[in-house]
Amino acid sequence: MEVDDILQEWTWRHPFDLIHMRQLIGAFTPVEWDSLFTQCYKNLSPGGWIEQIEGDPRIHCSDSSVSTDSSMVQFTEAVFRAGQNWNHPLDTPDTMRAAMEKAGFVDTQEKTYRWPVGPWARDPTLKEAGRLHYHQWTAGMEGWGLYRSQAVDEGGGVGFVGEG
Protein backbone atom coordinates (compact mmCIF):
# COMPACT_ATOMS: atom_id res chain seq x y z
CA MET A 1 0.00 0.00 0.00
CA GLU A 2 1.21 3.47 -0.84
CA VAL A 3 0.13 6.55 1.13
CA ASP A 4 0.47 9.96 -0.49
CA ASP A 5 -0.69 13.52 0.03
CA ILE A 6 -3.61 13.80 -2.37
CA LEU A 7 -2.76 17.45 -3.07
CA GLN A 8 0.81 16.73 -4.20
CA GLU A 9 1.82 15.58 -7.68
CA TRP A 10 0.57 12.03 -8.12
CA THR A 11 3.34 9.50 -8.77
CA TRP A 12 1.32 6.41 -9.66
CA ARG A 13 2.85 4.41 -12.50
CA HIS A 14 -0.42 3.53 -14.25
CA PRO A 15 -3.59 5.53 -14.80
CA PHE A 16 -6.81 4.60 -13.02
CA ASP A 17 -10.07 3.38 -14.55
CA LEU A 18 -12.02 4.75 -11.58
CA ILE A 19 -11.27 7.35 -8.93
CA HIS A 20 -13.77 7.40 -6.06
CA MET A 21 -13.86 10.18 -3.48
CA ARG A 22 -16.28 10.50 -0.59
CA GLN A 23 -16.99 12.91 2.25
CA LEU A 24 -14.10 15.28 1.58
CA ILE A 25 -16.36 18.27 2.19
CA GLY A 26 -14.48 21.05 3.97
CA ALA A 27 -11.10 19.37 3.49
CA PHE A 28 -9.76 21.74 0.84
CA THR A 29 -9.72 25.35 -0.29
CA PRO A 30 -11.29 26.11 -3.69
CA VAL A 31 -7.81 26.30 -5.25
CA GLU A 32 -6.93 22.90 -3.76
CA TRP A 33 -10.16 21.42 -5.15
CA ASP A 34 -9.21 22.69 -8.63
CA SER A 35 -5.76 21.14 -8.25
CA LEU A 36 -7.22 17.84 -7.04
CA PHE A 37 -9.63 17.55 -9.97
CA THR A 38 -6.80 18.37 -12.37
CA GLN A 39 -4.73 15.55 -10.82
CA CYS A 40 -7.71 13.21 -11.16
CA TYR A 41 -8.16 14.14 -14.80
CA LYS A 42 -4.46 13.63 -15.59
CA ASN A 43 -4.42 10.23 -13.87
CA LEU A 44 -7.48 8.60 -15.42
CA SER A 45 -7.31 6.16 -18.31
CA PRO A 46 -9.11 7.28 -21.47
CA GLY A 47 -12.79 6.59 -20.81
CA GLY A 48 -12.15 6.40 -17.06
CA TRP A 49 -14.57 7.64 -14.44
CA ILE A 50 -14.44 9.84 -11.40
CA GLU A 51 -17.11 9.39 -8.77
CA GLN A 52 -17.54 11.76 -5.86
CA ILE A 53 -20.12 11.57 -3.08
CA GLU A 54 -20.65 14.57 -0.81
CA GLY A 55 -23.40 15.66 1.54
CA ASP A 56 -24.66 19.13 2.32
CA PRO A 57 -24.11 19.78 6.03
CA ARG A 58 -27.02 22.21 6.22
CA ILE A 59 -30.50 21.13 7.25
CA HIS A 60 -33.12 21.41 4.52
CA CYS A 61 -36.76 20.56 5.04
CA SER A 62 -39.20 20.18 2.16
CA ASP A 63 -42.37 20.42 4.28
CA SER A 64 -41.51 23.25 6.72
CA SER A 65 -41.70 20.91 9.71
CA VAL A 66 -38.32 22.21 10.89
CA SER A 67 -38.21 25.93 11.64
CA THR A 68 -35.32 28.11 10.53
CA ASP A 69 -34.84 29.08 14.19
CA SER A 70 -34.36 25.44 15.16
CA SER A 71 -31.06 24.99 17.03
CA MET A 72 -30.11 22.24 14.57
CA VAL A 73 -30.62 24.57 11.58
CA GLN A 74 -28.77 27.41 13.30
CA PHE A 75 -25.88 25.10 14.21
CA THR A 76 -25.46 23.78 10.67
CA GLU A 77 -25.63 27.31 9.23
CA ALA A 78 -22.95 28.46 11.72
CA VAL A 79 -20.69 25.53 10.78
CA PHE A 80 -21.30 26.33 7.11
CA ARG A 81 -20.26 29.97 7.69
CA ALA A 82 -17.19 28.79 9.61
CA GLY A 83 -16.10 26.77 6.59
CA GLN A 84 -16.48 29.85 4.38
CA ASN A 85 -14.52 32.02 6.84
CA TRP A 86 -11.79 29.40 7.11
CA ASN A 87 -11.56 29.16 3.30
CA HIS A 88 -12.55 25.49 3.45
CA PRO A 89 -16.09 25.91 2.16
CA LEU A 90 -18.72 23.28 2.84
CA ASP A 91 -20.55 23.97 -0.42
CA THR A 92 -18.77 21.13 -2.24
CA PRO A 93 -22.06 19.54 -3.44
CA ASP A 94 -22.89 22.86 -5.14
CA THR A 95 -19.45 23.46 -6.70
CA MET A 96 -17.89 20.08 -7.54
CA ARG A 97 -19.52 19.69 -10.96
CA ALA A 98 -18.20 23.05 -12.21
CA ALA A 99 -14.77 22.29 -10.72
CA MET A 100 -14.67 18.91 -12.50
CA GLU A 101 -15.62 20.51 -15.81
CA LYS A 102 -12.98 23.22 -15.28
CA ALA A 103 -10.38 20.41 -14.98
CA GLY A 104 -11.49 18.97 -18.34
CA PHE A 105 -14.13 16.41 -17.44
CA VAL A 106 -17.02 16.13 -19.90
CA ASP A 107 -20.34 14.33 -19.79
CA THR A 108 -20.64 14.98 -16.05
CA GLN A 109 -23.72 13.69 -14.29
CA GLU A 110 -25.14 14.68 -10.96
CA LYS A 111 -27.65 12.89 -8.76
CA THR A 112 -29.19 14.44 -5.66
CA TYR A 113 -30.70 12.34 -2.90
CA ARG A 114 -32.63 13.20 0.22
CA TRP A 115 -30.75 12.24 3.36
CA PRO A 116 -32.94 12.37 6.46
CA VAL A 117 -31.60 12.96 9.95
CA GLY A 118 -33.57 10.45 12.01
CA PRO A 119 -35.87 7.52 11.21
CA TRP A 120 -38.99 9.61 10.51
CA ALA A 121 -39.35 8.78 6.79
CA ARG A 122 -42.05 6.37 5.63
CA ASP A 123 -39.93 4.85 2.86
CA PRO A 124 -37.93 1.94 4.35
CA THR A 125 -34.70 2.89 2.55
CA LEU A 126 -34.92 6.53 3.69
CA LYS A 127 -35.89 5.39 7.18
CA GLU A 128 -32.72 3.28 7.45
CA ALA A 129 -30.57 6.02 5.90
CA GLY A 130 -32.04 8.50 8.39
CA ARG A 131 -31.36 6.19 11.32
CA LEU A 132 -27.72 5.83 10.29
CA HIS A 133 -27.36 9.54 9.53
CA TYR A 134 -28.74 10.41 12.97
CA HIS A 135 -25.99 8.27 14.55
CA GLN A 136 -23.40 10.03 12.40
CA TRP A 137 -24.80 13.36 13.56
CA THR A 138 -24.83 12.55 17.26
CA ALA A 139 -21.38 10.94 17.14
CA GLY A 140 -19.57 13.50 15.04
CA MET A 141 -21.17 16.90 14.71
CA GLU A 142 -20.13 18.29 18.09
CA GLY A 143 -16.45 17.63 17.47
CA TRP A 144 -16.65 18.74 13.86
CA GLY A 145 -18.39 21.97 14.82
CA LEU A 146 -16.00 22.72 17.68
CA TYR A 147 -12.99 22.07 15.48
CA ARG A 148 -14.33 24.43 12.83
CA SER A 149 -15.23 27.11 15.38
CA GLN A 150 -11.80 27.01 17.02
CA ALA A 151 -9.99 27.04 13.70
CA VAL A 152 -11.93 30.08 12.56
CA ASP A 153 -12.14 31.84 15.91
CA GLU A 154 -8.56 33.08 15.68
CA GLY A 155 -9.40 34.89 12.45
CA GLY A 156 -12.86 36.26 13.04
CA GLY A 157 -15.03 33.74 14.88
CA VAL A 158 -18.45 32.45 13.99
CA GLY A 159 -20.45 33.19 17.12
CA PHE A 160 -19.96 29.97 19.12
CA VAL A 161 -19.57 30.34 22.86
CA GLY A 162 -17.33 27.90 24.71
CA GLU A 163 -16.95 27.06 28.36
CA GLY A 164 -14.03 28.56 30.11
XYZ file of C-alpha atoms in Angstrom, residues 10 17 26 30 45 49-50 58 63-65 71-72 89-90 97 102 108 110 116 121-122 125-126 134 146 149 157:
28
model
C 0.570 12.026 -8.125
C -10.065 3.382 -14.546
C -14.477 21.050 3.968
C -11.295 26.112 -3.688
C -7.314 6.162 -18.307
C -14.573 7.640 -14.444
C -14.437 9.845 -11.401
C -27.021 22.212 6.218
C -42.366 20.420 4.284
C -41.510 23.254 6.723
C -41.696 20.906 9.714
C -31.064 24.990 17.029
C -30.112 22.241 14.567
C -16.094 25.910 2.155
C -18.716 23.284 2.839
C -19.519 19.685 -10.963
C -12.980 23.217 -15.281
C -20.637 14.983 -16.054
C -25.142 14.680 -10.962
C -32.942 12.372 6.457
C -39.345 8.775 6.788
C -42.051 6.370 5.633
C -34.705 2.892 2.554
C -34.915 6.531 3.685
C -28.739 10.405 12.968
C -16.003 22.724 17.679
C -15.234 27.113 15.379
C -15.026 33.741 14.876
